[in-house]
Amino acid sequence: MLRYIGKRLLMLIPVLLGISLVVIILIDITPGDPARMMLGTQATEEQVEQLREDLGLNDPIYVRYGRFLWNTINGDFGTSLMTKRPVADEMLLRLPYTLLLVSLSLVMSVIIGIPIGIYAATHQHTWRDSGVMFLSMICVSVPSFVFALLLIRLFGVKLQWLPLSGVESWRGWILPCVAMGLGLTALIARQMRSDLLEIIRQDYITTARAKGLSEGKVIYRHSLKNAAIPVIMVIGGVFGSSLGGSLIAEQIYSIPGMGDYIMKGLSNRDYPVIQSGILVISSMFALVILLVDVIFALVDPRIRSQYVSKKRGRMSKIAKETEEIQAV
Amino acid sequence: MEENLLEIRDLAVEYHTDDDVIYAVNNIDLTVKKGETLGLVGETGAGKTTIAKSILRILPPLQAKLMSGEIIFDGQDVLKLSEKEMRKIRGNRIAMIFQDPMTALNPIETVGYQIAEAIKQHNKIHRSEADKRACDMLEMVGIPMDRFDEYPHQFSGGMKQRVVIAMALACNPGLLLADEPTTALDVTIQAQVLDMMRSLRTRLDTSVILITHDLGVVADFCDSVAVTYAGEIVERGTARHVFKSPGHPYTLGLFGSLPRLNSTERRLSPIKGLMPDPTDLPKGCRFCDRCPEASEQCREAPPAGVETEPGHIVKCHLAKGAG
């Protein structure tokens, strides 16, 4: 298992190389000039040209790419062109906010979404199932910023229960997490429901019933673990995309997170911020996907057997002891 | 051998889909004596599996509707039992072997666990005791017990079927419903599995309903035969009677479509046509459209059962009663 994880970590290197290449090419072909933005419209053409030269923006793309790679490998994420602050320091301050926002909303969606999915699947063809699925359809379809605004209007402005924005106290986290989590909850619930329904129709569930197991055991012991595999995949994917997608909630609730940082970097053409920010987000995405694959292996022996050396369990011990006794 | 272990009377099952009603089982009667092996023969879609699943009450609850009938098992009507009482029968006193061993086992639980689970469910014993009994069951079906902790994907098809059989026999059931236990297996493994079932049957004195479309297996293995067609039992009797003097044209047709080594005929004579659409069954005899001897009477009225020999009942207008 460790060897597998090591191998997967090594495979991250080409992935990240590819991502950084795509990012630098995209930046290169996007119009806009950071030197001009820094100096403002008053500056002369010569001043701008001088600054471009100083920042190394006039170098060919492969030189810039090489420099970026070399610096990153040495742990230097560069300095922001706008704020002149090291990008690494800024990211270390901002990353916890984004991670907390994404994790909280995801934990909320898992805790609520999975039971809802199970409930809907076990009540298929009843009004309960249709009702739950109708609601979840709405939650999946409505973009999270609409929820964010509605929630602010209701709980922030009208009822004044929760702060409108800012996360100085724990109460400030509630609205952004709910706004982000509603869609995810519905997504996870729908996925759970459809996977469980698929599994319940399998022959081995009929076998389990034919053994005389109670419905609870049939669902929780035999169906849920099998149905969990695609759900885990969705949760992993959602976690990854939320890392980037949190920027909307960060903007609306003024949370100083990564999304907000990259967004500002983009509008200022602040290349070091964009490059390093995207690289960090992508690495985390890749790590989450790796984690998902490891969880897969833990749940499903068919996947596990592909890279775990054969281990004999406790029964083989009993068998061996019996053999020894018989031999005596 | 005299006592009836299972008695099915007038059982009718329908499947309701969005647009259609499928008449899967239509008013069948069936008895199985203690220690007897009954072969339930018929084409795909004739309702064989539905009959077996009705006995265990594991039909898909939303689509399947039990329209009428009684299933008396050991003096009790299983259709009238509560779900809780039913669970005590399932896997314990009536067990089922499923058609496809590839899909009948849970892929993410060890085979040992899956066998021990059935034992633990019906006996108040400690887990380690249940595990030990499960090991014994594995050995009994010819699988070394050190494979207890392995997963279904590590087994071949034939071995999976043995595991399924071990699971079904784990609680020494009085009645075993074997739904095409050998269909998914190749011929050599088929013979092994049948031999094993035979020896287990004699050892445990279990009654068996063997669902199959393989007449050879029936001749080899069964005491009596029931031939199903379009949800009806068109002929039933002892294996000897049915094989020696088949009374229903459908049964004759089944025999006609078997290749025989000692025959000079160069071509098989398969039954022409297809089974009637189970959503739209003919009002007369179900077989009349394919029957070479069908008359006007056959199209008009469904035939009643005629006893051609003692215990040999044929549902055909042309059948002649004994004596």
PDB file of C-alpha atoms in Angstrom, chain A residues 51-159:
ATOM      1  CA  LEU A  51       9.670  47.859 -15.672  1.00  0.00           C
ATOM      2  CA  ARG A  52       8.878  44.987 -18.041  1.00  0.00           C
ATOM      3  CA  GLU A  53      12.580  44.477 -18.541  1.00  0.00           C
ATOM      4  CA  ASP A  54      13.204  44.608 -14.768  1.00  0.00           C
ATOM      5  CA  LEU A  55      10.468  42.086 -14.027  1.00  0.00           C
ATOM      6  CA  GLY A  56      11.778  39.767 -16.714  1.00  0.00           C
ATOM      7  CA  LEU A  57       8.506  39.907 -18.614  1.00  0.00           C
ATOM      8  CA  ASN A  58      10.285  40.444 -21.902  1.00  0.00           C
ATOM      9  CA  ASP A  59      12.144  37.141 -21.694  1.00  0.00           C
ATOM     10  CA  PRO A  60      10.993  34.361 -23.976  1.00  0.00           C
ATOM     11  CA  ILE A  61       8.326  32.056 -22.488  1.00  0.00           C
ATOM     12  CA  TYR A  62      10.697  29.115 -21.943  1.00  0.00           C
ATOM     13  CA  VAL A  63      13.056  31.268 -19.928  1.00  0.00           C
ATOM     14  CA  ARG A  64      10.195  32.478 -17.748  1.00  0.00           C
ATOM     15  CA  TYR A  65       8.899  28.934 -17.364  1.00  0.00           C
ATOM     16  CA  GLY A  66      12.314  27.633 -16.412  1.00  0.00           C
ATOM     17  CA  ARG A  67      12.802  30.435 -13.897  1.00  0.00           C
ATOM     18  CA  PHE A  68       9.377  29.788 -12.394  1.00  0.00           C
ATOM     19  CA  LEU A  69      10.069  26.051 -12.093  1.00  0.00           C
ATOM     20  CA  TRP A  70      13.501  26.565 -10.588  1.00  0.00           C
ATOM     21  CA  ASN A  71      12.191  29.025  -8.013  1.00  0.00           C
ATOM     22  CA  THR A  72       9.253  26.826  -7.100  1.00  0.00           C
ATOM     23  CA  ILE A  73      11.457  23.782  -6.598  1.00  0.00           C
ATOM     24  CA  ASN A  74      13.592  25.880  -4.275  1.00  0.00           C
ATOM     25  CA  GLY A  75      10.516  26.837  -2.309  1.00  0.00           C
ATOM     26  CA  ASP A  76      10.340  30.366  -3.646  1.00  0.00           C
ATOM     27  CA  PHE A  77       6.852  31.215  -4.848  1.00  0.00           C
ATOM     28  CA  GLY A  78       7.875  34.720  -5.852  1.00  0.00           C
ATOM     29  CA  THR A  79       6.634  38.097  -4.715  1.00  0.00           C
ATOM     30  CA  SER A  80       3.384  39.684  -5.669  1.00  0.00           C
ATOM     31  CA  LEU A  81       3.847  42.375  -8.288  1.00  0.00           C
ATOM     32  CA  MET A  82       1.149  44.492  -6.685  1.00  0.00           C
ATOM     33  CA  THR A  83       1.678  44.170  -2.939  1.00  0.00           C
ATOM     34  CA  LYS A  84       5.404  43.312  -3.092  1.00  0.00           C
ATOM     35  CA  ARG A  85       4.749  40.689  -0.426  1.00  0.00           C
ATOM     36  CA  PRO A  86       6.031  37.126  -0.783  1.00  0.00           C
ATOM     37  CA  VAL A  87       3.325  34.966  -2.342  1.00  0.00           C
ATOM     38  CA  ALA A  88       4.156  32.050  -0.035  1.00  0.00           C
ATOM     39  CA  ASP A  89       3.505  34.103   3.114  1.00  0.00           C
ATOM     40  CA  GLU A  90       0.263  35.439   1.749  1.00  0.00           C
ATOM     41  CA  MET A  91      -0.911  31.961   0.759  1.00  0.00           C
ATOM     42  CA  LEU A  92      -0.085  30.536   4.160  1.00  0.00           C
ATOM     43  CA  LEU A  93      -2.337  33.154   5.689  1.00  0.00           C
ATOM     44  CA  ARG A  94      -5.142  32.587   3.224  1.00  0.00           C
ATOM     45  CA  LEU A  95      -5.113  28.842   2.681  1.00  0.00           C
ATOM     46  CA  PRO A  96      -6.584  27.965   6.127  1.00  0.00           C
ATOM     47  CA  TYR A  97      -9.645  30.094   5.400  1.00  0.00           C
ATOM     48  CA  THR A  98     -10.358  28.337   2.141  1.00  0.00           C
ATOM     49  CA  LEU A  99      -9.655  24.904   3.574  1.00  0.00           C
ATOM     50  CA  LEU A 100     -11.903  25.585   6.540  1.00  0.00           C
ATOM     51  CA  LEU A 101     -14.703  26.894   4.334  1.00  0.00           C
ATOM     52  CA  VAL A 102     -14.511  23.967   1.944  1.00  0.00           C
ATOM     53  CA  SER A 103     -14.128  21.347   4.680  1.00  0.00           C
ATOM     54  CA  LEU A 104     -16.946  22.694   6.808  1.00  0.00           C
ATOM     55  CA  SER A 105     -19.366  22.874   3.913  1.00  0.00           C
ATOM     56  CA  LEU A 106     -18.315  19.439   2.710  1.00  0.00           C
ATOM     57  CA  VAL A 107     -18.626  17.857   6.152  1.00  0.00           C
ATOM     58  CA  MET A 108     -22.059  19.412   6.424  1.00  0.00           C
ATOM     59  CA  SER A 109     -23.090  18.063   3.014  1.00  0.00           C
ATOM     60  CA  VAL A 110     -21.814  14.578   3.789  1.00  0.00           C
ATOM     61  CA  ILE A 111     -23.485  14.426   7.192  1.00  0.00           C
ATOM     62  CA  ILE A 112     -26.798  15.612   5.801  1.00  0.00           C
ATOM     63  CA  GLY A 113     -26.624  14.395   2.191  1.00  0.00           C
ATOM     64  CA  ILE A 114     -25.840  10.737   2.804  1.00  0.00           C
ATOM     65  CA  PRO A 115     -28.722  10.027   5.211  1.00  0.00           C
ATOM     66  CA  ILE A 116     -31.072  11.910   2.898  1.00  0.00           C
ATOM     67  CA  GLY A 117     -29.913   9.787  -0.029  1.00  0.00           C
ATOM     68  CA  ILE A 118     -30.406   6.585   1.949  1.00  0.00           C
ATOM     69  CA  TYR A 119     -33.814   7.738   3.108  1.00  0.00           C
ATOM     70  CA  ALA A 120     -34.921   8.571  -0.424  1.00  0.00           C
ATOM     71  CA  ALA A 121     -33.629   5.272  -1.826  1.00  0.00           C
ATOM     72  CA  THR A 122     -35.339   3.185   0.848  1.00  0.00           C
ATOM     73  CA  HIS A 123     -38.596   5.034   0.247  1.00  0.00           C
ATOM     74  CA  GLN A 124     -38.528   4.842  -3.530  1.00  0.00           C
ATOM     75  CA  HIS A 125     -41.869   5.333  -5.277  1.00  0.00           C
ATOM     76  CA  THR A 126     -43.366   7.176  -2.318  1.00  0.00           C
ATOM     77  CA  TRP A 127     -44.134  10.861  -1.970  1.00  0.00           C
ATOM     78  CA  ARG A 128     -41.254  11.126   0.512  1.00  0.00           C
ATOM     79  CA  ASP A 129     -38.741  10.134  -2.123  1.00  0.00           C
ATOM     80  CA  SER A 130     -40.298  12.398  -4.744  1.00  0.00           C
ATOM     81  CA  GLY A 131     -40.404  15.310  -2.301  1.00  0.00           C
ATOM     82  CA  VAL A 132     -36.791  14.918  -1.245  1.00  0.00           C
ATOM     83  CA  MET A 133     -35.637  14.545  -4.825  1.00  0.00           C
ATOM     84  CA  PHE A 134     -37.646  17.583  -5.929  1.00  0.00           C
ATOM     85  CA  LEU A 135     -36.005  19.714  -3.250  1.00  0.00           C
ATOM     86  CA  SER A 136     -32.556  18.391  -4.066  1.00  0.00           C
ATOM     87  CA  MET A 137     -33.164  19.104  -7.748  1.00  0.00           C
ATOM     88  CA  ILE A 138     -33.755  22.746  -6.852  1.00  0.00           C
ATOM     89  CA  CYS A 139     -30.659  22.859  -4.649  1.00  0.00           C
ATOM     90  CA  VAL A 140     -28.473  21.335  -7.348  1.00  0.00           C
ATOM     91  CA  SER A 141     -29.783  23.631 -10.070  1.00  0.00           C
ATOM     92  CA  VAL A 142     -29.644  26.962  -8.251  1.00  0.00           C
ATOM     93  CA  PRO A 143     -26.124  28.456  -8.273  1.00  0.00           C
ATOM     94  CA  SER A 144     -24.529  28.871  -4.866  1.00  0.00           C
ATOM     95  CA  PHE A 145     -24.244  32.655  -5.147  1.00  0.00           C
ATOM     96  CA  VAL A 146     -28.030  32.893  -5.406  1.00  0.00           C
ATOM     97  CA  PHE A 147     -28.304  30.984  -2.139  1.00  0.00           C
ATOM     98  CA  ALA A 148     -25.609  33.196  -0.673  1.00  0.00           C
ATOM     99  CA  LEU A 149     -27.567  36.338  -1.481  1.00  0.00           C
ATOM    100  CA  LEU A 150     -30.894  34.861  -0.330  1.00  0.00           C
ATOM    101  CA  LEU A 151     -29.352  33.718   2.945  1.00  0.00           C
ATOM    102  CA  ILE A 152     -27.847  37.142   3.589  1.00  0.00           C
ATOM    103  CA  ARG A 153     -31.198  38.731   2.845  1.00  0.00           C
ATOM    104  CA  LEU A 154     -33.095  36.388   5.163  1.00  0.00           C
ATOM    105  CA  PHE A 155     -30.777  35.744   8.096  1.00  0.00           C
ATOM    106  CA  GLY A 156     -28.559  38.788   7.851  1.00  0.00           C
ATOM    107  CA  VAL A 157     -30.865  41.617   6.904  1.00  0.00           C
ATOM    108  CA  LYS A 158     -34.383  40.543   7.860  1.00  0.00           C
ATOM    109  CA  LEU A 159     -33.924  38.396  10.930  1.00  0.00           C
TER     110      LEU A 159
END
